Amino acid sequence: MKIEIRPIEEKDFEQIIVLFKEFALFEKLPEKMTNSVEQIKQERDLFNCFVAVVDKKIVGYATYFLAYYSWIGKSLYLDDLYVSAKYRKKGIGKKLLDTVIDLAKNKECKKIRWQVSNWNKNAQKFYEYIGAEIDDVELNCDLKLT
């Protein structure tokens, strides 16, 4: 199986929305996925994403943005890392994450931060395997503005 990791292109937006919805279902939060192709196009300058392509089909993605943390400085925030169920345990998630790590290093970031659901033990094991520290102290805060 040939896996291509590349930056997202506008022609991919329809497929990526399908995967966003799939990920929301996986997280048991489908009602929270409100993004659309139109919104991505409007906010394109903020949308950073690598996609994993197998046989011309997007099977996974990693979305991210640069951030600044007061305690450490320039960093990269990995918003989502997702691989469709059929393609898991084939090294695709690792390839996506390695691409994000390489980007963060090239941009001279001090760290990468992301979150993982407390029930997602497989993801936690994967992140610990690559050397990530999982902090079980901080909680997420969301303030909806629209």
PDB file of C-alpha atoms in Angstrom:
ATOM      1  CA  MET A   1       0.000   0.000   0.000  1.00  0.00           C
ATOM      2  CA  LYS A   2       1.460   3.335  -1.069  1.00  0.00           C
ATOM      3  CA  ILE A   3       0.782   6.159   1.399  1.00  0.00           C
ATOM      4  CA  GLU A   4       1.240   9.751   0.269  1.00  0.00           C
ATOM      5  CA  ILE A   5       1.392  12.508   2.888  1.00  0.00           C
ATOM      6  CA  ARG A   6       0.942  16.007   1.478  1.00  0.00           C
ATOM      7  CA  PRO A   7      -0.534  19.416   2.291  1.00  0.00           C
ATOM      8  CA  ILE A   8      -4.242  19.719   1.650  1.00  0.00           C
ATOM      9  CA  GLU A   9      -5.445  21.297  -1.589  1.00  0.00           C
ATOM     10  CA  GLU A  10      -8.761  23.001  -2.278  1.00  0.00           C
ATOM     11  CA  LYS A  11      -9.890  20.032  -4.375  1.00  0.00           C
ATOM     12  CA  ASP A  12      -9.693  17.954  -1.162  1.00  0.00           C
ATOM     13  CA  PHE A  13     -12.162  20.021   0.870  1.00  0.00           C
ATOM     14  CA  GLU A  14     -15.202  17.830   0.133  1.00  0.00           C
ATOM     15  CA  GLN A  15     -13.324  14.693   1.215  1.00  0.00           C
ATOM     16  CA  ILE A  16     -11.899  16.346   4.327  1.00  0.00           C
ATOM     17  CA  ILE A  17     -15.356  17.427   5.524  1.00  0.00           C
ATOM     18  CA  VAL A  18     -16.455  13.788   5.275  1.00  0.00           C
ATOM     19  CA  LEU A  19     -13.503  12.777   7.455  1.00  0.00           C
ATOM     20  CA  PHE A  20     -14.215  15.603   9.924  1.00  0.00           C
ATOM     21  CA  LYS A  21     -17.735  14.184  10.324  1.00  0.00           C
ATOM     22  CA  GLU A  22     -16.353  10.646  10.656  1.00  0.00           C
ATOM     23  CA  PHE A  23     -13.974  11.811  13.392  1.00  0.00           C
ATOM     24  CA  ALA A  24     -16.800  13.608  15.232  1.00  0.00           C
ATOM     25  CA  LEU A  25     -18.796  10.353  15.197  1.00  0.00           C
ATOM     26  CA  PHE A  26     -15.750   8.444  16.469  1.00  0.00           C
ATOM     27  CA  GLU A  27     -15.461  10.975  19.311  1.00  0.00           C
ATOM     28  CA  LYS A  28     -19.203  10.541  19.996  1.00  0.00           C
ATOM     29  CA  LEU A  29     -19.754  14.255  19.393  1.00  0.00           C
ATOM     30  CA  PRO A  30     -21.333  14.537  15.920  1.00  0.00           C
ATOM     31  CA  GLU A  31     -23.379  17.577  16.921  1.00  0.00           C
ATOM     32  CA  LYS A  32     -20.190  19.582  17.497  1.00  0.00           C
ATOM     33  CA  MET A  33     -18.975  19.262  13.888  1.00  0.00           C
ATOM     34  CA  THR A  34     -20.377  22.368  12.194  1.00  0.00           C
ATOM     35  CA  ASN A  35     -17.613  23.142   9.697  1.00  0.00           C
ATOM     36  CA  SER A  36     -18.305  23.160   5.939  1.00  0.00           C
ATOM     37  CA  VAL A  37     -16.486  23.394   2.624  1.00  0.00           C
ATOM     38  CA  GLU A  38     -17.669  27.002   2.320  1.00  0.00           C
ATOM     39  CA  GLN A  39     -16.303  27.873   5.746  1.00  0.00           C
ATOM     40  CA  ILE A  40     -12.928  26.284   4.998  1.00  0.00           C
ATOM     41  CA  LYS A  41     -12.736  28.306   1.780  1.00  0.00           C
ATOM     42  CA  GLN A  42     -13.537  31.528   3.666  1.00  0.00           C
ATOM     43  CA  GLU A  43     -10.974  30.751   6.364  1.00  0.00           C
ATOM     44  CA  ARG A  44      -8.392  29.161   4.066  1.00  0.00           C
ATOM     45  CA  ASP A  45      -5.542  31.356   5.312  1.00  0.00           C
ATOM     46  CA  LEU A  46      -5.946  29.784   8.786  1.00  0.00           C
ATOM     47  CA  PHE A  47      -6.518  26.190   7.677  1.00  0.00           C
ATOM     48  CA  ASN A  48      -3.357  24.072   7.909  1.00  0.00           C
ATOM     49  CA  CYS A  49      -3.703  20.399   7.162  1.00  0.00           C
ATOM     50  CA  PHE A  50      -1.704  17.430   5.962  1.00  0.00           C
ATOM     51  CA  VAL A  51      -3.619  14.580   4.364  1.00  0.00           C
ATOM     52  CA  ALA A  52      -2.799  10.897   3.978  1.00  0.00           C
ATOM     53  CA  VAL A  53      -3.773   9.585   0.550  1.00  0.00           C
ATOM     54  CA  VAL A  54      -4.120   5.932  -0.438  1.00  0.00           C
ATOM     55  CA  ASP A  55      -5.329   5.059  -3.950  1.00  0.00           C
ATOM     56  CA  LYS A  56      -6.374   8.706  -4.568  1.00  0.00           C
ATOM     57  CA  LYS A  57      -8.574   8.667  -1.447  1.00  0.00           C
ATOM     58  CA  ILE A  58      -7.915  10.746   1.662  1.00  0.00           C
ATOM     59  CA  VAL A  59      -7.849   8.290   4.569  1.00  0.00           C
ATOM     60  CA  GLY A  60      -6.418  10.477   7.312  1.00  0.00           C
ATOM     61  CA  TYR A  61      -5.416  13.989   8.237  1.00  0.00           C
ATOM     62  CA  ALA A  62      -3.579  16.179  10.699  1.00  0.00           C
ATOM     63  CA  THR A  63      -4.746  19.758  11.278  1.00  0.00           C
ATOM     64  CA  TYR A  64      -2.502  22.203  13.100  1.00  0.00           C
ATOM     65  CA  PHE A  65      -1.630  25.831  13.743  1.00  0.00           C
ATOM     66  CA  LEU A  66       1.267  27.788  15.149  1.00  0.00           C
ATOM     67  CA  ALA A  67       0.826  29.058  18.685  1.00  0.00           C
ATOM     68  CA  TYR A  68       2.718  30.987  21.298  1.00  0.00           C
ATOM     69  CA  TYR A  69       2.833  29.751  24.880  1.00  0.00           C
ATOM     70  CA  SER A  70       3.943  32.221  27.537  1.00  0.00           C
ATOM     71  CA  TRP A  71       6.084  29.689  29.371  1.00  0.00           C
ATOM     72  CA  ILE A  72       7.974  28.267  26.395  1.00  0.00           C
ATOM     73  CA  GLY A  73       7.399  30.400  23.290  1.00  0.00           C
ATOM     74  CA  LYS A  74       6.748  29.421  19.692  1.00  0.00           C
ATOM     75  CA  SER A  75       4.971  26.075  19.425  1.00  0.00           C
ATOM     76  CA  LEU A  76       2.735  24.079  17.151  1.00  0.00           C
ATOM     77  CA  TYR A  77      -0.715  22.941  18.208  1.00  0.00           C
ATOM     78  CA  LEU A  78      -1.899  19.695  16.623  1.00  0.00           C
ATOM     79  CA  ASP A  79      -5.651  20.186  16.495  1.00  0.00           C
ATOM     80  CA  ASP A  80      -6.647  16.789  15.129  1.00  0.00           C
ATOM     81  CA  LEU A  81      -4.915  13.611  14.032  1.00  0.00           C
ATOM     82  CA  TYR A  82      -7.336  11.127  12.528  1.00  0.00           C
ATOM     83  CA  VAL A  83      -7.138   7.996  10.381  1.00  0.00           C
ATOM     84  CA  SER A  84     -10.228   6.161   9.107  1.00  0.00           C
ATOM     85  CA  ALA A  85     -10.860   2.890  10.948  1.00  0.00           C
ATOM     86  CA  LYS A  86     -10.104   0.672   7.932  1.00  0.00           C
ATOM     87  CA  TYR A  87      -6.621   2.218   7.615  1.00  0.00           C
ATOM     88  CA  ARG A  88      -5.510   2.218  11.242  1.00  0.00           C
ATOM     89  CA  LYS A  89      -2.469   0.271  12.442  1.00  0.00           C
ATOM     90  CA  LYS A  90      -0.794   0.616   9.039  1.00  0.00           C
ATOM     91  CA  GLY A  91       1.621   3.399   9.990  1.00  0.00           C
ATOM     92  CA  ILE A  92      -0.489   6.226   8.537  1.00  0.00           C
ATOM     93  CA  GLY A  93      -0.975   8.067  11.833  1.00  0.00           C
ATOM     94  CA  LYS A  94       2.761   7.846  12.520  1.00  0.00           C
ATOM     95  CA  LYS A  95       3.565   9.227   9.051  1.00  0.00           C
ATOM     96  CA  LEU A  96       1.154  12.128   9.568  1.00  0.00           C
ATOM     97  CA  LEU A  97       2.577  12.859  13.006  1.00  0.00           C
ATOM     98  CA  ASP A  98       6.164  12.623  11.747  1.00  0.00           C
ATOM     99  CA  THR A  99       5.290  15.175   9.045  1.00  0.00           C
ATOM    100  CA  VAL A 100       3.886  17.552  11.665  1.00  0.00           C
ATOM    101  CA  ILE A 101       6.947  17.029  13.889  1.00  0.00           C
ATOM    102  CA  ASP A 102       9.279  17.778  10.959  1.00  0.00           C
ATOM    103  CA  LEU A 103       7.328  20.958  10.188  1.00  0.00           C
ATOM    104  CA  ALA A 104       7.513  22.097  13.827  1.00  0.00           C
ATOM    105  CA  LYS A 105      11.266  21.485  13.898  1.00  0.00           C
ATOM    106  CA  ASN A 106      11.743  23.362  10.603  1.00  0.00           C
ATOM    107  CA  LYS A 107       9.760  26.297  12.020  1.00  0.00           C
ATOM    108  CA  GLU A 108      11.945  26.185  15.166  1.00  0.00           C
ATOM    109  CA  CYS A 109       9.039  25.458  17.498  1.00  0.00           C
ATOM    110  CA  LYS A 110       9.851  24.596  21.092  1.00  0.00           C
ATOM    111  CA  LYS A 111       7.113  21.988  21.454  1.00  0.00           C
ATOM    112  CA  ILE A 112       4.008  20.429  19.959  1.00  0.00           C
ATOM    113  CA  ARG A 113       0.847  20.282  22.024  1.00  0.00           C
ATOM    114  CA  TRP A 114      -2.364  18.362  21.456  1.00  0.00           C
ATOM    115  CA  GLN A 115      -5.125  16.691  23.392  1.00  0.00           C
ATOM    116  CA  VAL A 116      -6.370  13.140  23.561  1.00  0.00           C
ATOM    117  CA  SER A 117      -9.691  11.898  24.886  1.00  0.00           C
ATOM    118  CA  ASN A 118      -9.389  10.239  28.278  1.00  0.00           C
ATOM    119  CA  TRP A 119     -11.249   7.159  26.991  1.00  0.00           C
ATOM    120  CA  ASN A 120      -9.029   6.718  23.880  1.00  0.00           C
ATOM    121  CA  LYS A 121      -6.485   4.308  25.372  1.00  0.00           C
ATOM    122  CA  ASN A 122      -5.114   3.221  21.966  1.00  0.00           C
ATOM    123  CA  ALA A 123      -4.207   6.806  21.079  1.00  0.00           C
ATOM    124  CA  GLN A 124      -2.697   7.356  24.523  1.00  0.00           C
ATOM    125  CA  LYS A 125      -0.470   4.292  24.117  1.00  0.00           C
ATOM    126  CA  PHE A 126       0.605   5.497  20.666  1.00  0.00           C
ATOM    127  CA  TYR A 127       1.482   8.975  21.969  1.00  0.00           C
ATOM    128  CA  GLU A 128       3.376   7.574  24.942  1.00  0.00           C
ATOM    129  CA  TYR A 129       5.246   5.226  22.586  1.00  0.00           C
ATOM    130  CA  ILE A 130       6.543   8.197  20.575  1.00  0.00           C
ATOM    131  CA  GLY A 131       7.643   9.940  23.769  1.00  0.00           C
ATOM    132  CA  ALA A 132       4.793  12.345  24.499  1.00  0.00           C
ATOM    133  CA  GLU A 133       3.921  13.221  28.074  1.00  0.00           C
ATOM    134  CA  ILE A 134       0.193  13.004  28.770  1.00  0.00           C
ATOM    135  CA  ASP A 135      -0.961  15.608  31.277  1.00  0.00           C
ATOM    136  CA  ASP A 136      -4.081  14.591  33.160  1.00  0.00           C
ATOM    137  CA  VAL A 137      -4.266  17.846  35.128  1.00  0.00           C
ATOM    138  CA  GLU A 138      -5.558  20.477  32.678  1.00  0.00           C
ATOM    139  CA  LEU A 139      -9.132  20.574  31.386  1.00  0.00           C
ATOM    140  CA  ASN A 140     -10.371  22.124  28.138  1.00  0.00           C
ATOM    141  CA  CYS A 141     -12.380  25.346  28.206  1.00  0.00           C
ATOM    142  CA  ASP A 142     -14.531  26.392  25.243  1.00  0.00           C
ATOM    143  CA  LEU A 143     -16.338  29.710  24.972  1.00  0.00           C
ATOM    144  CA  LYS A 144     -18.616  29.684  21.921  1.00  0.00           C
ATOM    145  CA  LEU A 145     -18.784  33.054  20.170  1.00  0.00           C
ATOM    146  CA  THR A 146     -21.361  32.240  17.508  1.00  0.00           C
TER     147      THR A 146
END
